[in-house]
């Protein structure tokens, strides 16, 4: 199965929490139907990306990266690569590369949220498929070249440092943990 086919399958099975998420799901599926290259950075109309919020539920904290280019505190994530066999593999690879933490585990149940945001030309749009990953006890982060900083934040401090998309991802992640 190609990465494009995997994304269509994942998104077809995604049950968002509200009408906005359902509308984004349709936007993503329509984009993939119209753009066979919609998984790749070279797609000028925009492309899917994969990210994962790294959490330590035992300590009630989340690891965020101060993105080098955007200068914002964000979850780990980025562009899909040719070696990625699935969206989950892309999200896990990005989270591992950017956090420096080996052995991350994605939460079961597929993506937590979808987030579409504009980016500078020539790409125009990121259609982010957002997962959550847990770090094992005692995990030690290591800053990557894509980050200015990495820092653990208590859940209740995230809204003060990150934008609303990260806050919503954390809320969705915590709701999934509570159900789990």
XYZ file of C-alpha atoms in Angstrom:
180
model
C 0.000 0.000 0.000
C 1.366 3.444 -0.886
C 1.607 6.255 1.645
C -1.136 8.070 -0.293
C -3.414 4.992 -0.024
C -2.619 4.651 3.678
C -3.553 8.301 4.257
C -6.867 7.831 2.449
C -7.560 4.752 4.588
C -6.615 6.490 7.856
C -8.684 9.565 7.051
C -11.662 7.497 5.864
C -11.701 5.826 9.276
C -11.116 9.004 11.272
C -14.059 10.010 13.423
C -13.430 13.596 14.494
C -14.875 14.968 17.678
C -16.986 17.690 16.055
C -18.313 19.186 12.818
C -15.099 21.164 12.230
C -13.028 17.979 12.362
C -15.481 16.232 10.010
C -15.156 19.138 7.564
C -11.350 18.964 7.739
C -11.494 15.219 7.124
C -13.464 15.885 3.935
C -11.016 18.636 2.906
C -8.081 16.249 3.357
C -9.770 13.447 1.404
C -10.768 15.856 -1.377
C -7.197 17.146 -1.511
C -5.791 13.643 -1.847
C -8.336 12.768 -4.537
C -7.349 15.855 -6.551
C -3.593 15.612 -5.929
C -1.798 12.280 -6.345
C 1.284 14.122 -5.020
C -0.642 15.504 -2.021
C 1.578 13.699 0.474
C 4.738 15.490 -0.612
C 6.258 18.887 0.063
C 6.516 19.476 -3.703
C 2.714 19.682 -4.026
C 2.187 23.422 -4.485
C -1.488 23.272 -3.454
C -0.456 21.987 -0.016
C 0.397 18.613 1.428
C -0.272 16.317 4.335
C 2.122 16.356 7.249
C 2.300 14.105 10.305
C 2.932 15.136 13.881
C 2.818 13.730 17.379
C 2.422 15.386 20.741
C 4.924 13.715 23.090
C 3.431 13.290 26.551
C 4.443 11.889 29.911
C 1.036 11.060 31.412
C 2.525 9.833 34.701
C 3.968 13.288 35.374
C 1.227 15.258 33.602
C 3.534 16.966 31.171
C 4.123 17.456 27.458
C 7.338 17.915 25.477
C 7.273 20.838 23.047
C 9.851 22.048 20.569
C 10.661 25.677 19.927
C 10.570 25.438 16.149
C 13.666 26.961 14.553
C 11.900 28.598 11.587
C 8.524 29.458 13.115
C 9.838 30.390 16.577
C 6.775 28.853 18.197
C 6.342 26.080 20.758
C 4.855 23.147 18.844
C 4.432 19.400 18.913
C 6.988 17.332 16.986
C 6.172 16.841 13.329
C 6.823 17.556 9.719
C 6.861 16.372 6.165
C 6.357 12.819 5.037
C 9.455 11.171 3.565
C 9.761 8.531 0.831
C 10.739 5.868 3.389
C 7.547 6.403 5.420
C 5.199 3.473 4.910
C 2.249 5.032 6.745
C 1.078 8.214 8.427
C 1.690 6.594 11.800
C 5.253 5.738 10.757
C 5.802 9.333 9.624
C 4.429 10.756 12.879
C 6.530 8.389 14.983
C 9.671 9.094 12.922
C 9.194 12.860 13.241
C 8.535 12.644 16.987
C 11.601 10.469 17.520
C 13.891 12.634 15.364
C 12.801 15.925 16.885
C 12.611 14.783 20.513
C 15.668 12.540 20.511
C 13.652 9.996 22.526
C 13.805 6.390 21.385
C 10.949 4.030 22.148
C 8.025 6.444 21.843
C 4.633 4.731 21.558
C 1.715 6.234 19.673
C -1.585 6.212 21.520
C -3.970 3.655 20.037
C -6.973 4.808 18.062
C -5.300 6.663 15.200
C -5.057 10.424 14.817
C -6.186 12.605 17.696
C -6.932 15.686 15.538
C -6.550 17.298 12.159
C -5.205 20.829 11.758
C -4.965 22.797 8.500
C -2.752 25.866 8.601
C -1.216 28.224 6.037
C 2.521 28.221 5.495
C 4.796 30.438 3.420
C 4.947 29.946 -0.339
C 5.628 27.811 -2.313
C 3.778 25.165 -0.270
C 0.737 27.224 0.854
C -0.934 24.702 3.223
C -0.033 22.026 5.731
C -2.798 19.508 6.294
C -1.490 18.070 9.544
C -2.574 14.664 10.820
C -1.917 14.851 14.555
C -1.176 11.888 16.788
C -0.006 11.598 20.392
C 2.922 9.558 21.677
C 3.898 8.535 25.168
C 7.454 8.640 26.425
C 8.700 5.959 28.771
C 9.586 6.791 32.361
C 13.000 8.382 32.550
C 13.087 9.298 28.846
C 15.707 11.921 28.099
C 15.115 14.375 25.281
C 17.834 15.599 22.935
C 17.499 18.742 20.867
C 17.633 18.367 17.076
C 18.844 20.783 14.413
C 15.206 21.693 13.686
C 14.700 23.114 17.184
C 15.933 26.070 19.128
C 14.872 24.396 22.376
C 12.993 21.405 23.795
C 11.130 21.671 27.052
C 8.685 19.705 29.174
C 5.639 21.728 30.207
C 3.014 20.756 32.781
C -0.367 20.319 31.094
C -1.725 23.483 32.700
C 1.116 25.652 31.304
C 0.695 24.692 27.631
C -1.991 27.310 26.924
C 0.404 30.020 28.097
C 3.202 29.096 25.675
C 1.646 27.394 22.649
C -1.016 28.348 20.138
C -4.574 27.040 20.159
C -3.840 24.117 17.817
C -1.421 22.630 20.367
C -3.865 23.291 23.205
C -6.646 21.503 21.296
C -4.322 18.591 20.534
C -3.460 18.293 24.223
C -7.152 18.414 25.174
C -7.956 15.669 22.661
C -5.020 13.595 23.884
C -6.048 13.908 27.525
C -9.651 12.967 26.642
C -8.377 9.866 24.856
C -6.216 8.947 27.867
C -9.203 9.382 30.199
C -11.301 7.049 28.027
C -8.511 4.591 27.655
